Short mmCIF file of C-alpha atoms in Angstrom, two decimals:
data_model
loop_
_atom_site.label_atom_id
_atom_site.label_comp_id
_atom_site.label_asym_id
_atom_site.label_seq_id
_atom_site.Cartn_x
_atom_site.Cartn_y
_atom_site.Cartn_z
CA MET U 19 16.30 110.78 108.43
CA LEU U 20 15.99 109.21 104.87
CA LYS U 21 12.03 110.27 104.84
CA LYS U 22 13.44 113.80 104.68
CA MET U 23 15.90 113.46 102.21
CA ASN U 24 15.18 114.11 98.53
CA LEU U 25 16.54 111.58 95.98
CA LYS U 26 17.96 114.51 93.78
CA HIS U 27 20.00 115.48 96.99
CA VAL U 28 21.13 112.13 97.42
CA LEU U 29 22.38 110.92 94.30
CA PRO U 30 24.66 113.98 93.72
CA LEU U 31 26.16 113.47 97.06
CA LEU U 32 26.91 109.65 96.20
CA PHE U 33 28.51 110.51 92.99
CA ILE U 34 30.92 113.24 94.69
CA LEU U 35 31.83 110.46 97.06
CA SER U 36 32.55 108.08 94.23
CA ASN U 37 34.79 110.33 92.66
CA LYS U 38 36.60 111.26 95.86
CA ILE U 39 37.29 107.36 96.10
CA LEU U 40 38.57 106.87 92.48
CA SER U 41 40.91 110.10 92.90
CA SER U 42 42.25 108.88 96.07
CA SER U 43 42.69 105.28 94.78
CA ALA U 44 44.72 107.15 91.63
CA GLN U 45 46.89 108.73 94.00
CA THR U 46 47.60 105.75 95.93
CA ASN U 47 48.63 103.84 92.94
CA ASP U 48 51.38 106.49 92.29
CA ILE U 49 53.07 105.29 95.30
CA VAL U 50 56.00 102.80 94.50
CA THR U 51 56.61 99.97 96.84
CA ILE U 52 60.12 98.67 96.28
CA THR U 53 61.14 95.44 97.22
CA ASP U 54 64.96 94.38 98.13
CA GLU U 55 64.94 92.45 95.19
CA GLN U 56 64.11 95.06 92.91
CA LEU U 57 66.58 97.66 94.57
CA ASP U 58 69.31 94.94 94.30
CA SER U 59 68.85 94.35 90.67
CA PHE U 60 68.75 97.97 90.00
CA SER U 61 72.27 99.44 88.84
CA TYR U 62 73.08 102.82 90.57
CA GLY U 63 76.33 104.26 91.71
CA ASP U 64 80.06 103.46 90.95
CA LYS U 65 80.94 100.48 89.33
CA GLU U 66 81.90 97.63 91.65
CA PHE U 67 85.08 95.80 90.96
CA LYS U 68 87.15 93.19 92.95
CA LEU U 69 90.94 93.68 93.45
CA ALA U 70 92.97 90.40 94.05
CA ILE U 71 96.15 91.38 96.50
CA ILE U 72 98.61 88.18 96.38
CA GLY U 73 102.51 88.32 97.29
CA ASP U 74 105.12 85.84 97.29
CA SER U 75 103.34 83.55 94.95
CA GLY U 76 106.28 81.52 93.23
CA THR U 77 105.31 79.25 90.79
CA GLU U 78 104.27 75.88 92.16
CA LYS U 79 100.54 74.60 91.52
CA GLU U 80 99.73 76.13 94.73
CA ALA U 81 100.05 79.47 93.31
CA ASN U 82 97.77 78.52 90.39
CA LYS U 83 94.95 77.44 93.07
CA VAL U 84 95.35 80.64 95.04
CA MET U 85 94.41 82.57 91.41
CA GLU U 86 91.57 80.33 91.26
CA LEU U 87 89.93 80.94 94.33
CA THR U 88 87.41 83.55 93.19
CA ASP U 89 87.15 85.92 89.85
CA PHE U 90 88.33 89.03 90.24
CA ASP U 91 88.74 92.14 87.78
CA ALA U 92 92.39 93.28 88.48
CA LEU U 93 95.47 91.59 90.57
CA LEU U 94 97.85 93.75 92.63
CA HIS U 95 101.07 91.36 92.95
CA LEU U 96 103.23 92.43 95.93
CA GLY U 97 106.26 90.64 94.50
CA ASP U 98 108.58 87.52 94.49
CA TYR U 99 107.23 86.11 91.42
CA ASP U 100 109.62 83.09 91.19
CA TYR U 101 112.24 81.57 93.71
CA GLU U 102 114.41 80.29 91.33
CA CYS U 103 115.47 83.45 89.21
CA ASP U 104 113.29 82.24 86.21
CA PRO U 105 112.01 85.62 85.24
CA ASP U 106 109.45 84.03 82.46
CA LYS U 107 107.97 81.16 84.26
CA TYR U 108 105.30 82.92 86.23
CA PHE U 109 104.05 85.12 83.52
CA GLU U 110 103.96 81.96 81.51
CA LYS U 111 102.76 79.41 83.88
CA VAL U 112 100.71 81.21 86.46
CA LEU U 113 99.41 84.66 84.91
CA ASP U 114 96.98 83.75 82.52
CA SER U 115 97.85 84.13 78.85
CA ASP U 116 94.37 84.87 78.11
CA ARG U 117 93.36 87.04 81.17
CA SER U 118 90.47 89.10 81.11
CA TYR U 119 91.62 90.90 84.40
CA GLN U 120 94.03 93.76 84.83
CA PHE U 121 97.68 93.02 86.20
CA MET U 122 99.66 95.26 88.39
CA GLY U 123 102.51 94.14 90.29
CA VAL U 124 105.90 95.34 92.10
CA ILE U 125 109.36 93.85 92.02
CA GLY U 126 110.39 91.91 95.07
CA ASN U 127 113.77 90.93 96.55
CA HIS U 128 113.80 87.25 94.69
CA ASP U 129 113.19 89.28 91.44
CA ALA U 130 116.05 91.70 91.79
CA LYS U 131 119.94 91.75 91.63
CA HIS U 132 121.54 90.02 94.56
CA GLN U 133 119.05 87.38 94.78
CA CYS U 134 119.44 86.81 90.83
CA PRO U 135 121.73 87.54 87.90
CA ASP U 136 121.48 90.98 86.56
CA THR U 137 120.19 89.77 83.39
CA ALA U 138 117.39 87.68 85.00
CA ALA U 139 116.66 90.74 87.45
CA GLU U 140 116.30 92.77 84.49
CA LYS U 141 114.23 90.59 82.62
CA PHE U 142 111.77 90.38 85.53
CA LYS U 143 111.35 93.96 85.43
CA ASN U 144 110.65 94.18 81.90
CA ASN U 145 108.20 91.49 81.98
CA VAL U 146 106.21 92.98 84.94
CA TYR U 147 106.29 96.71 82.66
CA ASN U 148 105.29 94.69 79.60
CA GLU U 149 102.37 92.81 81.24
CA MET U 150 101.07 96.26 82.61
CA THR U 151 101.43 98.24 79.11
CA LYS U 152 100.27 95.40 76.70
CA ASP U 153 96.83 95.86 75.05
CA LYS U 154 94.89 93.38 77.32
CA ASN U 155 95.68 95.92 80.29
CA ASP U 156 94.19 99.09 78.70
CA LYS U 157 91.64 99.54 81.68
CA VAL U 158 94.68 100.56 83.83
CA LYS U 159 96.58 103.72 82.87
CA CYS U 160 100.03 103.91 84.36
CA GLU U 161 102.84 106.34 84.51
CA PHE U 162 106.41 104.73 85.22
CA SER U 163 109.44 106.31 86.51
CA GLU U 164 112.46 106.30 84.06
CA SER U 165 113.81 103.29 85.63
CA LYS U 166 110.45 101.33 85.41
CA PHE U 167 110.82 100.52 89.29
CA MET U 168 108.31 102.83 90.10
CA TRP U 169 104.58 103.37 88.88
CA SER U 170 101.48 105.12 89.43
CA CYS U 171 98.11 103.64 88.13
CA ILE U 172 94.54 104.53 87.65
CA TYR U 173 91.88 101.83 87.57
CA GLU U 174 88.30 103.00 87.72
CA ASN U 175 88.08 105.48 90.56
CA MET U 176 91.29 104.25 92.15
CA ARG U 177 94.73 105.31 92.36
CA ILE U 178 97.49 102.65 92.94
CA ILE U 179 101.10 103.39 93.65
CA GLY U 180 103.59 100.93 93.35
CA LEU U 181 107.02 101.36 94.83
CA THR U 182 110.45 99.22 95.48
CA PRO U 183 112.30 100.82 98.43
CA GLY U 184 115.04 98.27 100.06
CA ILE U 185 115.00 96.48 96.47
CA ASN U 186 118.59 95.96 95.29
CA GLY U 187 119.18 98.06 91.88
CA ALA U 188 116.00 100.08 92.24
CA ASP U 189 115.90 104.03 92.66
CA LYS U 190 117.19 105.43 96.00
CA ARG U 191 114.63 105.81 99.00
CA GLU U 192 114.96 109.50 98.42
CA GLU U 193 113.67 109.22 94.97
CA GLN U 194 110.91 107.09 95.87
CA LEU U 195 109.34 109.09 98.24
CA LYS U 196 109.53 112.08 96.04
CA PHE U 197 107.78 109.85 93.61
CA LEU U 198 105.23 109.01 96.21
CA LYS U 199 104.49 112.61 97.04
CA LYS U 200 104.23 113.57 93.45
CA ASN U 201 101.49 111.05 92.56
CA LEU U 202 99.82 110.99 95.83
CA SER U 203 99.42 114.43 97.04
CA ASP U 204 97.29 115.70 94.51
CA ALA U 205 95.44 112.36 93.73
CA THR U 206 91.54 112.76 93.54
CA GLU U 207 90.32 109.29 93.15
CA ASP U 208 87.98 108.03 95.69
CA TRP U 209 90.19 105.09 96.69
CA LYS U 210 94.19 105.24 97.14
CA ILE U 211 96.39 102.40 97.59
CA CYS U 212 100.42 102.38 98.34
CA SER U 213 101.78 99.05 97.74
CA TRP U 214 105.62 97.74 98.10
CA HIS U 215 107.33 94.26 98.78
CA PHE U 216 108.91 94.99 102.06
CA TYR U 217 107.78 96.51 105.48
CA ASP U 218 108.86 98.66 108.48
CA LYS U 219 109.95 97.32 111.88
CA TYR U 220 106.56 97.27 113.19
CA TYR U 221 104.69 95.83 110.51
CA HIS U 222 105.80 92.08 110.33
CA THR U 223 105.13 89.37 112.78
CA GLY U 224 108.64 88.15 113.27
CA LYS U 225 110.27 85.64 110.80
CA TYR U 226 113.12 87.89 110.54
CA PRO U 227 113.04 89.60 114.19
CA ASN U 228 115.81 92.01 113.44
CA ASP U 229 114.19 93.72 110.41
CA GLY U 230 114.02 97.30 110.69
CA ASN U 231 112.52 100.06 108.73
CA VAL U 232 113.26 98.36 105.23
CA VAL U 233 110.88 100.55 103.56
CA SER U 234 111.11 104.08 105.28
CA GLY U 235 114.87 104.02 106.24
CA TYR U 236 116.99 103.34 109.08
CA ASP U 237 117.95 106.97 109.96
CA SER U 238 116.27 108.29 112.81
CA ASP U 239 114.99 111.37 110.76
CA SER U 240 113.67 109.51 108.02
CA GLU U 241 110.36 110.16 106.75
CA SER U 242 107.81 107.15 107.16
CA PHE U 243 106.40 106.40 103.79
CA TYR U 244 103.44 104.71 105.79
CA ASP U 245 102.44 107.83 107.42
CA TYR U 246 102.65 109.74 104.44
CA CYS U 247 100.45 107.09 102.88
CA LYS U 248 98.20 107.53 105.89
CA ASP U 249 98.05 111.31 105.98
CA ASN U 250 96.58 110.78 102.40
CA GLY U 251 94.06 108.41 103.32
CA ALA U 252 95.62 105.65 101.34
CA ILE U 253 95.34 101.80 101.92
CA ILE U 254 98.73 100.21 102.62
CA PHE U 255 99.57 96.62 101.13
CA SER U 256 103.04 94.95 101.79
CA ALA U 257 104.60 91.35 101.66
CA HIS U 258 107.96 89.50 101.79
CA ASP U 259 106.58 88.10 105.46
CA HIS U 260 105.17 85.00 104.45
CA VAL U 261 102.05 85.46 106.54
CA TYR U 262 98.58 87.24 106.50
CA ALA U 263 98.54 90.19 109.00
CA ARG U 264 95.77 93.17 109.31
CA THR U 265 96.18 96.25 111.49
CA HIS U 266 93.84 98.08 113.20
CA VAL U 267 93.11 101.86 111.54
CA MET U 268 96.18 103.71 112.65
CA SER U 269 96.77 107.02 113.43
CA LYS U 270 100.76 106.82 113.42
CA PHE U 271 103.03 104.26 111.88
CA SER U 272 106.38 105.52 112.98
CA THR U 273 105.65 104.54 116.39
CA PRO U 274 102.25 102.81 116.33
CA GLU U 275 99.20 104.38 117.56
CA ILE U 276 95.84 103.05 117.16
CA ASP U 277 93.21 105.58 115.75
CA GLU U 278 90.99 106.49 118.74
CA TYR U 279 87.78 105.43 116.44
CA ASP U 280 89.20 102.05 115.99
CA LYS U 281 90.73 101.29 119.54
CA ASP U 282 87.54 99.16 120.64
CA SER U 283 86.56 97.89 117.26
CA ASP U 284 86.35 94.28 117.00
CA GLY U 285 88.13 94.36 113.52
CA LYS U 286 84.90 93.95 111.32
CA VAL U 287 84.84 97.64 110.06
CA ALA U 288 87.60 99.81 109.32
CA GLN U 289 86.78 103.30 108.79
CA ILE U 290 89.74 105.18 107.08
CA ARG U 291 90.13 108.99 106.40
CA LYS U 292 93.09 111.43 105.70
CA GLY U 293 95.12 110.89 109.00
CA ALA U 294 94.22 107.16 109.78
CA THR U 295 94.17 104.00 107.54
CA LEU U 296 95.27 100.44 107.77
CA ASP U 297 98.18 98.26 106.77
CA ILE U 298 97.73 94.73 105.38
CA LEU U 299 100.44 92.30 104.83
CA ASN U 300 99.79 89.33 102.51
CA GLY U 301 102.83 86.90 101.45
CA THR U 302 101.03 83.59 101.45
CA GLY U 303 100.43 83.62 97.45
CA GLY U 304 101.87 79.91 97.29
CA TRP U 305 105.68 79.41 98.13
CA GLU U 306 105.78 79.08 101.68
CA ILE U 307 104.01 80.14 104.82
CA TYR U 308 106.08 81.32 107.81
CA ILE U 309 106.05 80.98 111.61
CA GLU U 310 105.35 84.00 113.80
CA GLN U 311 107.36 84.67 116.85
CA GLY U 312 108.90 87.25 119.07
CA GLU U 313 107.58 90.42 119.95
CA GLN U 314 106.16 91.18 116.65
CA LYS U 315 103.42 88.66 116.62
CA ASP U 316 101.99 90.30 119.99
CA TYR U 317 101.72 93.65 118.82
CA ASP U 318 98.66 95.37 120.07
CA HIS U 319 97.58 97.06 116.72
CA TRP U 320 97.19 93.45 114.90
CA VAL U 321 93.47 92.88 114.56
CA LYS U 322 94.12 89.65 112.35
CA LYS U 323 96.97 87.29 111.76
CA TYR U 324 97.49 84.11 110.04
CA ALA U 325 100.78 82.14 109.86
CA LEU U 326 102.20 78.63 109.91
CA GLY U 327 100.40 77.44 112.94
CA GLU U 328 101.80 75.73 116.05
CA HIS U 329 101.50 72.21 114.32
CA ARG U 330 102.25 73.57 110.88
CA GLU U 331 98.71 72.92 110.08
CA ASN U 332 98.61 75.94 107.64
CA ALA U 333 101.69 74.69 105.64
CA LYS U 334 99.60 74.44 102.61
CA ARG U 335 96.70 76.50 103.30
CA PHE U 336 98.19 79.72 101.21
CA GLY U 337 95.64 82.61 100.20
CA GLY U 338 94.93 85.68 98.71
CA LEU U 339 92.81 88.84 99.74
CA PHE U 340 89.96 89.89 97.54
CA CYS U 341 88.56 93.00 97.80
CA LYS U 342 85.16 94.44 96.25
CA PHE U 343 85.47 98.25 95.95
CA ASN U 344 82.30 100.59 95.64
CA TYR U 345 80.69 97.78 97.05
CA GLY U 346 77.03 97.47 95.84
CA GLY U 347 77.74 100.65 94.37
CA ASN U 348 78.77 102.70 97.23
CA ASN U 349 81.88 104.40 96.48
CA LYS U 350 82.52 104.65 100.13
CA ARG U 351 82.72 101.17 101.16
CA ALA U 352 84.56 97.98 100.20
CA HIS U 353 84.27 94.68 101.18
CA CYS U 354 87.38 92.11 101.79
CA GLU U 355 88.11 88.70 102.06
CA PHE U 356 91.01 86.59 103.23
CA LEU U 357 90.41 83.17 101.18
CA ARG U 358 92.59 80.07 101.83
CA ILE U 359 93.13 76.93 99.45
CA ASN U 360 93.20 73.38 100.97
CA SER U 361 90.84 74.18 103.70
CA SER U 362 87.30 73.31 104.48
CA ASP U 363 86.79 76.95 105.99
CA GLU U 364 87.87 78.94 103.01
CA VAL U 365 87.21 82.33 104.40
CA PHE U 366 89.66 83.24 107.28
CA ASP U 367 88.87 86.98 107.49
CA THR U 368 86.22 89.15 106.16
CA PHE U 369 85.85 92.89 107.18
CA ASP U 370 84.46 96.14 105.46
CA ILE U 371 86.69 99.28 104.98
CA TYR U 372 84.61 102.69 104.76
CA ARG U 373 85.64 106.12 103.85
CA ASN U 374 84.71 108.12 106.47
CA ASP U 375 85.81 111.60 106.77
CA ASP U 376 84.23 112.27 110.21
CA PRO U 377 83.64 108.88 112.20
CA GLY U 378 82.91 111.21 115.19
CA HIS U 379 79.92 112.11 113.97
CA VAL U 380 78.86 110.14 111.12
CA THR U 381 78.64 106.22 111.62
CA TYR U 382 79.31 103.79 109.04
CA GLU U 383 75.71 102.41 109.18
CA GLN U 384 74.61 106.24 108.22
CA ILE U 385 76.90 106.08 105.21
CA ASP U 386 75.01 102.82 104.31
CA LYS U 387 71.57 104.19 104.98
CA ASP U 388 72.39 107.40 103.09
CA PHE U 389 73.59 105.40 99.84
CA LYS U 390 70.54 103.28 99.99
CA ASN U 391 68.04 106.23 100.31
CA GLU U 392 69.98 107.95 97.34
CA LYS U 393 69.43 104.68 95.42
CA ILE U 394 65.87 104.48 96.23
CA MET U 395 65.10 108.12 94.63
CA ALA U 396 67.21 107.24 91.71
CA PHE U 397 64.86 103.86 91.16
CA LYS U 398 61.68 105.92 91.74
CA GLU U 399 62.78 108.73 89.54
CA ALA U 400 63.96 105.73 86.85
CA THR U 401 60.71 104.20 87.43
CA ASN U 402 58.96 107.45 86.90
CA SER U 403 60.76 108.12 84.05
CA THR U 404 59.57 104.80 82.29
CA ASN U 405 55.90 105.24 83.08
CA ASP U 406 55.91 108.82 81.50
CA HIS U 407 57.23 107.62 78.57
CA GLN U 408 54.52 105.01 78.52
CA ARG U 409 52.12 107.81 78.99
CA GLU U 410 53.43 110.46 76.81
CA ASN U 411 50.17 110.56 74.88
CA LEU U 412 47.71 109.94 78.06
CA LYS U 413 48.70 112.86 80.02
CA ALA U 414 46.77 113.74 83.32
CA ASN U 415 44.25 116.82 83.54
CA ASP U 416 46.29 119.69 84.62
CA GLY U 417 44.33 122.59 83.29
CA SER U 418 46.14 122.96 80.28
CA ASN U 419 45.46 119.87 78.63
CA ASN U 420 42.35 120.67 76.80
CA GLY U 421 40.31 118.33 79.34
CA SER U 422 42.09 115.10 78.33
CA ILE U 423 42.02 112.54 81.03
CA ASN U 424 44.97 110.15 82.05
CA VAL U 425 42.70 107.06 81.39
CA ASP U 426 45.50 104.56 82.40
CA LYS U 427 45.53 105.95 85.80
CA ILE U 428 41.87 106.22 86.38
CA PHE U 429 40.95 102.73 84.86
CA THR U 430 43.06 100.43 86.78
CA THR U 431 41.73 97.00 87.89
CA LYS U 432 41.82 98.43 91.44
CA ASN U 433 39.90 101.69 90.53
CA ILE U 434 37.18 99.87 88.49
CA ILE U 435 36.49 97.46 91.51
CA ILE U 436 35.91 100.59 93.77
CA GLY U 437 34.07 102.17 91.36
CA GLY U 438 31.90 99.24 90.35
CA SER U 439 31.10 99.01 94.27
CA VAL U 440 30.24 102.47 94.64
CA CYS U 441 27.85 102.59 91.60
CA ALA U 442 26.30 99.46 92.73
CA ALA U 443 25.75 100.91 96.10
CA ILE U 444 24.08 104.07 94.33
CA VAL U 445 21.47 101.74 92.31
CA ILE U 446 20.61 100.05 95.50
CA ILE U 447 20.18 102.94 97.52
CA GLY U 448 18.35 104.94 94.83
CA SER U 449 16.12 102.22 94.14
CA SER U 450 15.19 101.75 98.00
CA VAL U 451 14.37 105.39 97.99
CA LEU U 452 12.24 105.22 95.18
CA ILE U 453 10.17 102.23 96.09
CA PHE U 454 9.94 104.01 99.99
CA LYS U 455 8.49 106.79 97.73
CA LYS U 456 6.10 104.93 95.88
CA THR U 457 5.01 102.78 98.47
CA ARG U 458 4.03 105.94 100.49
CA LYS U 459 1.96 107.50 97.63
CA ILE U 460 -0.22 104.37 97.45
CA GLN U 461 -1.13 104.19 101.19
CA PRO U 462 -4.56 106.00 102.45
CA GLU U 463 -3.59 109.27 104.21
CA SER U 464 -5.47 108.22 107.20
CA ILE U 465 -6.89 104.48 108.17
CA SER U 466 -8.15 103.90 111.57
CA ASP U 467 -8.26 100.66 113.10
CA PRO U 468 -11.61 98.68 112.93
CA GLU U 469 -13.65 98.60 116.00
CA LEU U 470 -13.67 95.20 117.73
CA VAL U 471 -17.14 94.05 118.52
#
């Protein structure tokens, strides 16, 4: 075969092959391999922030310890700042004077009339208002009712509404429902929260077994605050019962109905939407932890509960709920942990919340996958943009660049090795062919074997 091939045909073929290899190598170098470490360090999506949800804290040293369980960006306090009607003590002793986090809070029954003198109750309300409107709280934009007992705030991509139904001296329940509807019905923020101090009859664990619908009202035709928040996809936070209790995702609150997509859930994931949400009660902020009892503690809609304990083992293990919203940049996911002080097992509850408008067809895993794919594409675009900037004077030959060559793409270490190997092969093969042809020229055309004698 080689005898019939002319060198002038072989060498061009080898040069073409070399060019193809180099071209293929250059294209391969454009494929970006992204590690998890690179992706994690790449900032993409909405700003992640941690919200602390704490209630019934009081002003003992345990309240400070709960605040020190972890760093957070904003605090939502669910009321009962002090149990001795001292309106300044919490704001001087527990709330950091040099805090960098934002503060929002509702009034509890121990901060209001009936429990406290009128002057102390007024001072509690003013202290909360002042903390929410001072310069260091400028990352939260709030609107207050004339009474200052109700407010609606925007923090990052979250709307938080604070109400005081059932609190002595506060606005009537009808006015509070009206305020809720005004500020929630047209809210466009990704995350929405309803917060108040008290609870309705099915959403406590039995310390006060005769309590009814303190929030929504006792009349049979009273509209449920809980259901209105649920219909708008808002997460519900309350306190007063000094326990921690979390419901399944509910499709109805006035008479409890667990959402069809959460009935068989283990509680590690809660998928909320307009028409389905969860309620979390947290009154373990530092004053006292209550027992659970009666039918209330055994409701099927509880997915996780924490109380004093059969042997009072949790008497000093106060805690707070800490949720990272826009988890990892994903504005459809939040990651929450209920943490305790004075316990070797600090994390009592951990779960994720997903905003999923169509859980019947879209899984929460798909939400994570879609976000990761978006982040990978953004990473590639950012990487390519950086490379393009670095190569702005070394553009590839695309027929309109006057024959210029993208030399940084061609002369990479990998391409040099490959090209060198191909060239070496060309030299060796070419030399072999030349030697072979030269040898043939010096041999006689016909030599017969000598005869043996």
